[in-house]
Amino acid sequence: MKHLKTTALLFTILLFWFRLPAASQTPAKPLANYNAIVVEKVTIEKSPQNEKFPEGYDAALQRKIIEELRKKKVFADVIDPLIEEAFKRYNNPPPPGERRVVLWTTIIDFKPGNRALRYAVGWGAGATKIKVRFVFKDPVSGEEKLMTTAQGKFLGFISVVGSSRNHAVNEASGDVVDALIRDIKKNR
């Protein structure tokens, strides 16, 4: 009998020591209860490096996020608070059964790259890079549900006919949005 008590005590100590979570304590998917998302205006973190981010491409990134969320039907409803009709919906209580999460997007690092290096050297030299932080918050409680970062790169040098001077930024942003969609699906 004494041997069983000693074994039980050692087992309890080991569980406490390693803090093994019980099966019921596994974290749920943080975005599972939400069926609508509000995509807030993209912001750019203040830093000397980010001053080179092309003007207007933050709004383009927000539009790309909204388009892809709608196209891939990740949420039943995708709300753009910058559009007047959506703004009215956003500021009113959600209809019964709608649970909203708010997506805050911040560009935290930008490297414009060098087109000449991409042409001459290749192999990733002169790549355009963009790093973005995504924060999902519950609008009622204000609680942060999920925070993730994604980085996009444009390594290419081929210009599409009629493409803009900032084609590389568009392509790198596409990588970021694809990573966002994967993270959302993983956490729903």
PDB file of N, CA and C in Angstrom, residues 60-116:
ATOM      1  N   ALA A  60      -4.747  49.636 -51.128  1.00  0.00           N
ATOM      2  CA  ALA A  60      -4.810  48.527 -52.088  1.00  0.00           C
ATOM      3  C   ALA A  60      -4.702  47.186 -51.370  1.00  0.00           C
ATOM      4  N   LEU A  61      -3.866  47.133 -50.332  1.00  0.00           N
ATOM      5  CA  LEU A  61      -3.743  45.894 -49.549  1.00  0.00           C
ATOM      6  C   LEU A  61      -5.053  45.586 -48.841  1.00  0.00           C
ATOM      7  N   GLN A  62      -5.716  46.597 -48.283  1.00  0.00           N
ATOM      8  CA  GLN A  62      -7.000  46.374 -47.623  1.00  0.00           C
ATOM      9  C   GLN A  62      -8.025  45.833 -48.623  1.00  0.00           C
ATOM     10  N   ARG A  63      -8.082  46.429 -49.817  1.00  0.00           N
ATOM     11  CA  ARG A  63      -9.024  45.945 -50.837  1.00  0.00           C
ATOM     12  C   ARG A  63      -8.722  44.497 -51.228  1.00  0.00           C
ATOM     13  N   LYS A  64      -7.428  44.178 -51.336  1.00  0.00           N
ATOM     14  CA  LYS A  64      -7.029  42.819 -51.706  1.00  0.00           C
ATOM     15  C   LYS A  64      -7.450  41.821 -50.628  1.00  0.00           C
ATOM     16  N   ILE A  65      -7.297  42.193 -49.357  1.00  0.00           N
ATOM     17  CA  ILE A  65      -7.711  41.328 -48.248  1.00  0.00           C
ATOM     18  C   ILE A  65      -9.218  41.078 -48.330  1.00  0.00           C
ATOM     19  N   ILE A  66      -9.987  42.150 -48.509  1.00  0.00           N
ATOM     20  CA  ILE A  66     -11.452  42.028 -48.584  1.00  0.00           C
ATOM     21  C   ILE A  66     -11.867  41.160 -49.766  1.00  0.00           C
ATOM     22  N   GLU A  67     -11.275  41.414 -50.936  1.00  0.00           N
ATOM     23  CA  GLU A  67     -11.610  40.634 -52.136  1.00  0.00           C
ATOM     24  C   GLU A  67     -11.333  39.152 -51.939  1.00  0.00           C
ATOM     25  N   GLU A  68     -10.159  38.831 -51.384  1.00  0.00           N
ATOM     26  CA  GLU A  68      -9.794  37.423 -51.210  1.00  0.00           C
ATOM     27  C   GLU A  68     -10.651  36.733 -50.149  1.00  0.00           C
ATOM     28  N   LEU A  69     -10.969  37.432 -49.063  1.00  0.00           N
ATOM     29  CA  LEU A  69     -11.847  36.847 -48.044  1.00  0.00           C
ATOM     30  C   LEU A  69     -13.220  36.545 -48.634  1.00  0.00           C
ATOM     31  N   ARG A  70     -13.717  37.448 -49.460  1.00  0.00           N
ATOM     32  CA  ARG A  70     -15.022  37.220 -50.102  1.00  0.00           C
ATOM     33  C   ARG A  70     -14.940  36.104 -51.137  1.00  0.00           C
ATOM     34  N   LYS A  71     -13.903  36.147 -51.968  1.00  0.00           N
ATOM     35  CA  LYS A  71     -13.755  35.152 -53.032  1.00  0.00           C
ATOM     36  C   LYS A  71     -13.612  33.736 -52.464  1.00  0.00           C
ATOM     37  N   LYS A  72     -12.844  33.608 -51.408  1.00  0.00           N
ATOM     38  CA  LYS A  72     -12.592  32.280 -50.821  1.00  0.00           C
ATOM     39  C   LYS A  72     -13.653  31.895 -49.803  1.00  0.00           C
ATOM     40  N   LYS A  73     -14.615  32.799 -49.539  1.00  0.00           N
ATOM     41  CA  LYS A  73     -15.731  32.549 -48.622  1.00  0.00           C
ATOM     42  C   LYS A  73     -15.262  32.042 -47.267  1.00  0.00           C
ATOM     43  N   VAL A  74     -14.254  32.737 -46.732  1.00  0.00           N
ATOM     44  CA  VAL A  74     -13.688  32.366 -45.440  1.00  0.00           C
ATOM     45  C   VAL A  74     -14.673  32.686 -44.318  1.00  0.00           C
ATOM     46  N   PHE A  75     -15.385  33.809 -44.451  1.00  0.00           N
ATOM     47  CA  PHE A  75     -16.432  34.197 -43.511  1.00  0.00           C
ATOM     48  C   PHE A  75     -17.719  34.403 -44.311  1.00  0.00           C
ATOM     49  N   ALA A  76     -18.850  34.221 -43.653  1.00  0.00           N
ATOM     50  CA  ALA A  76     -20.140  34.427 -44.322  1.00  0.00           C
ATOM     51  C   ALA A  76     -20.312  35.881 -44.748  1.00  0.00           C
ATOM     52  N   ASP A  77     -19.748  36.804 -43.975  1.00  0.00           N
ATOM     53  CA  ASP A  77     -19.879  38.225 -44.286  1.00  0.00           C
ATOM     54  C   ASP A  77     -18.541  38.915 -44.063  1.00  0.00           C
ATOM     55  N   VAL A  78     -18.132  39.731 -45.030  1.00  0.00           N
ATOM     56  CA  VAL A  78     -16.901  40.512 -44.943  1.00  0.00           C
ATOM     57  C   VAL A  78     -17.312  41.975 -45.035  1.00  0.00           C
ATOM     58  N   ILE A  79     -17.006  42.742 -43.981  1.00  0.00           N
ATOM     59  CA  ILE A  79     -17.467  44.129 -43.890  1.00  0.00           C
ATOM     60  C   ILE A  79     -16.289  45.081 -44.074  1.00  0.00           C
ATOM     61  N   ASP A  80     -16.458  46.017 -45.007  1.00  0.00           N
ATOM     62  CA  ASP A  80     -15.486  47.081 -45.243  1.00  0.00           C
ATOM     63  C   ASP A  80     -16.056  48.351 -44.616  1.00  0.00           C
ATOM     64  N   PRO A  81     -15.554  48.773 -43.445  1.00  0.00           N
ATOM     65  CA  PRO A  81     -16.144  49.925 -42.759  1.00  0.00           C
ATOM     66  C   PRO A  81     -15.914  51.255 -43.481  1.00  0.00           C
ATOM     67  N   LEU A  82     -15.088  51.271 -44.528  1.00  0.00           N
ATOM     68  CA  LEU A  82     -14.844  52.507 -45.263  1.00  0.00           C
ATOM     69  C   LEU A  82     -15.952  52.816 -46.263  1.00  0.00           C
ATOM     70  N   ILE A  83     -16.744  51.826 -46.589  1.00  0.00           N
ATOM     71  CA  ILE A  83     -17.870  52.043 -47.494  1.00  0.00           C
ATOM     72  C   ILE A  83     -19.059  52.488 -46.647  1.00  0.00           C
ATOM     73  N   GLU A  84     -19.770  53.518 -47.095  1.00  0.00           N
ATOM     74  CA  GLU A  84     -20.814  54.138 -46.277  1.00  0.00           C
ATOM     75  C   GLU A  84     -21.852  53.135 -45.780  1.00  0.00           C
ATOM     76  N   GLU A  85     -22.346  52.290 -46.653  1.00  0.00           N
ATOM     77  CA  GLU A  85     -23.379  51.319 -46.248  1.00  0.00           C
ATOM     78  C   GLU A  85     -22.825  50.356 -45.194  1.00  0.00           C
ATOM     79  N   ALA A  86     -21.618  49.894 -45.416  1.00  0.00           N
ATOM     80  CA  ALA A  86     -20.997  48.981 -44.460  1.00  0.00           C
ATOM     81  C   ALA A  86     -20.703  49.707 -43.157  1.00  0.00           C
ATOM     82  N   PHE A  87     -20.340  50.980 -43.247  1.00  0.00           N
ATOM     83  CA  PHE A  87     -20.058  51.777 -42.046  1.00  0.00           C
ATOM     84  C   PHE A  87     -21.296  51.842 -41.155  1.00  0.00           C
ATOM     85  N   LYS A  88     -22.462  52.041 -41.772  1.00  0.00           N
ATOM     86  CA  LYS A  88     -23.711  52.076 -41.001  1.00  0.00           C
ATOM     87  C   LYS A  88     -23.945  50.721 -40.324  1.00  0.00           C
ATOM     88  N   ARG A  89     -23.723  49.629 -41.067  1.00  0.00           N
ATOM     89  CA  ARG A  89     -23.903  48.293 -40.493  1.00  0.00           C
ATOM     90  C   ARG A  89     -22.920  48.050 -39.363  1.00  0.00           C
ATOM     91  N   TYR A  90     -21.701  48.503 -39.554  1.00  0.00           N
ATOM     92  CA  TYR A  90     -20.640  48.266 -38.576  1.00  0.00           C
ATOM     93  C   TYR A  90     -20.936  48.988 -37.263  1.00  0.00           C
ATOM     94  N   ASN A  91     -21.493  50.176 -37.333  1.00  0.00           N
ATOM     95  CA  ASN A  91     -21.766  50.960 -36.133  1.00  0.00           C
ATOM     96  C   ASN A  91     -23.072  50.594 -35.453  1.00  0.00           C
ATOM     97  N   ASN A  92     -23.876  49.755 -36.084  1.00  0.00           N
ATOM     98  CA  ASN A  92     -25.104  49.263 -35.458  1.00  0.00           C
ATOM     99  C   ASN A  92     -24.836  47.878 -34.885  1.00  0.00           C
ATOM    100  N   PRO A  93     -25.621  47.462 -33.910  1.00  0.00           N
ATOM    101  CA  PRO A  93     -25.437  46.109 -33.378  1.00  0.00           C
ATOM    102  C   PRO A  93     -25.638  45.075 -34.498  1.00  0.00           C
ATOM    103  N   PRO A  94     -24.875  43.985 -34.440  1.00  0.00           N
ATOM    104  CA  PRO A  94     -25.028  42.967 -35.486  1.00  0.00           C
ATOM    105  C   PRO A  94     -26.403  42.309 -35.420  1.00  0.00           C
ATOM    106  N   PRO A  95     -26.884  41.822 -36.553  1.00  0.00           N
ATOM    107  CA  PRO A  95     -28.159  41.107 -36.535  1.00  0.00           C
ATOM    108  C   PRO A  95     -28.044  39.831 -35.696  1.00  0.00           C
ATOM    109  N   PRO A  96     -29.162  39.299 -35.238  1.00  0.00           N
ATOM    110  CA  PRO A  96     -29.116  38.070 -34.433  1.00  0.00           C
ATOM    111  C   PRO A  96     -28.375  36.954 -35.170  1.00  0.00           C
ATOM    112  N   GLY A  97     -27.520  36.280 -34.460  1.00  0.00           N
ATOM    113  CA  GLY A  97     -26.776  35.160 -35.027  1.00  0.00           C
ATOM    114  C   GLY A  97     -25.448  35.558 -35.662  1.00  0.00           C
ATOM    115  N   GLU A  98     -25.200  36.853 -35.843  1.00  0.00           N
ATOM    116  CA  GLU A  98     -23.932  37.283 -36.439  1.00  0.00           C
ATOM    117  C   GLU A  98     -22.931  37.585 -35.339  1.00  0.00           C
ATOM    118  N   ARG A  99     -21.782  36.934 -35.412  1.00  0.00           N
ATOM    119  CA  ARG A  99     -20.682  37.186 -34.476  1.00  0.00           C
ATOM    120  C   ARG A  99     -19.527  37.748 -35.277  1.00  0.00           C
ATOM    121  N   ARG A 100     -19.143  38.977 -34.960  1.00  0.00           N
ATOM    122  CA  ARG A 100     -18.105  39.675 -35.712  1.00  0.00           C
ATOM    123  C   ARG A 100     -16.757  39.612 -34.999  1.00  0.00           C
ATOM    124  N   VAL A 101     -15.711  39.564 -35.824  1.00  0.00           N
ATOM    125  CA  VAL A 101     -14.352  39.743 -35.352  1.00  0.00           C
ATOM    126  C   VAL A 101     -13.770  40.876 -36.202  1.00  0.00           C
ATOM    127  N   VAL A 102     -12.911  41.682 -35.600  1.00  0.00           N
ATOM    128  CA  VAL A 102     -12.309  42.814 -36.303  1.00  0.00           C
ATOM    129  C   VAL A 102     -10.854  42.483 -36.615  1.00  0.00           C
ATOM    130  N   LEU A 103     -10.460  42.731 -37.870  1.00  0.00           N
ATOM    131  CA  LEU A 103      -9.088  42.492 -38.318  1.00  0.00           C
ATOM    132  C   LEU A 103      -8.363  43.829 -38.427  1.00  0.00           C
ATOM    133  N   TRP A 104      -7.277  43.967 -37.659  1.00  0.00           N
ATOM    134  CA  TRP A 104      -6.409  45.150 -37.716  1.00  0.00           C
ATOM    135  C   TRP A 104      -5.127  44.718 -38.418  1.00  0.00           C
ATOM    136  N   THR A 105      -4.750  45.431 -39.459  1.00  0.00           N
ATOM    137  CA  THR A 105      -3.575  45.086 -40.261  1.00  0.00           C
ATOM    138  C   THR A 105      -2.564  46.226 -40.175  1.00  0.00           C
ATOM    139  N   THR A 106      -1.307  45.873 -39.870  1.00  0.00           N
ATOM    140  CA  THR A 106      -0.241  46.872 -39.777  1.00  0.00           C
ATOM    141  C   THR A 106       0.960  46.399 -40.585  1.00  0.00           C
ATOM    142  N   ILE A 107       1.438  47.258 -41.477  1.00  0.00           N
ATOM    143  CA  ILE A 107       2.666  46.967 -42.218  1.00  0.00           C
ATOM    144  C   ILE A 107       3.806  47.307 -41.263  1.00  0.00           C
ATOM    145  N   ILE A 108       4.584  46.280 -40.905  1.00  0.00           N
ATOM    146  CA  ILE A 108       5.620  46.496 -39.891  1.00  0.00           C
ATOM    147  C   ILE A 108       7.022  46.586 -40.490  1.00  0.00           C
ATOM    148  N   ASP A 109       7.198  46.125 -41.719  1.00  0.00           N
ATOM    149  CA  ASP A 109       8.511  46.222 -42.349  1.00  0.00           C
ATOM    150  C   ASP A 109       8.351  46.201 -43.862  1.00  0.00           C
ATOM    151  N   PHE A 110       9.102  47.063 -44.542  1.00  0.00           N
ATOM    152  CA  PHE A 110       9.053  47.121 -45.996  1.00  0.00           C
ATOM    153  C   PHE A 110      10.453  47.359 -46.546  1.00  0.00           C
ATOM    154  N   LYS A 111      10.823  46.511 -47.483  1.00  0.00           N
ATOM    155  CA  LYS A 111      12.087  46.678 -48.202  1.00  0.00           C
ATOM    156  C   LYS A 111      11.738  46.735 -49.689  1.00  0.00           C
ATOM    157  N   PRO A 112      11.952  47.895 -50.319  1.00  0.00           N
ATOM    158  CA  PRO A 112      11.535  48.047 -51.708  1.00  0.00           C
ATOM    159  C   PRO A 112      12.323  47.180 -52.683  1.00  0.00           C
ATOM    160  N   GLY A 113      13.475  46.723 -52.268  1.00  0.00           N
ATOM    161  CA  GLY A 113      14.273  45.905 -53.164  1.00  0.00           C
ATOM    162  C   GLY A 113      14.942  46.743 -54.234  1.00  0.00           C
ATOM    163  N   ASN A 114      15.516  46.057 -55.210  1.00  0.00           N
ATOM    164  CA  ASN A 114      16.249  46.732 -56.270  1.00  0.00           C
ATOM    165  C   ASN A 114      16.026  45.971 -57.566  1.00  0.00           C
ATOM    166  N   ARG A 115      15.335  46.620 -58.493  1.00  0.00           N
ATOM    167  CA  ARG A 115      15.000  45.982 -59.763  1.00  0.00           C
ATOM    168  C   ARG A 115      16.265  45.594 -60.531  1.00  0.00           C
ATOM    169  N   ALA A 116      17.283  46.450 -60.513  1.00  0.00           N
ATOM    170  CA  ALA A 116      18.526  46.159 -61.239  1.00  0.00           C
ATOM    171  C   ALA A 116      19.179  44.884 -60.708  1.00  0.00           C
TER     172      ALA A 116
END
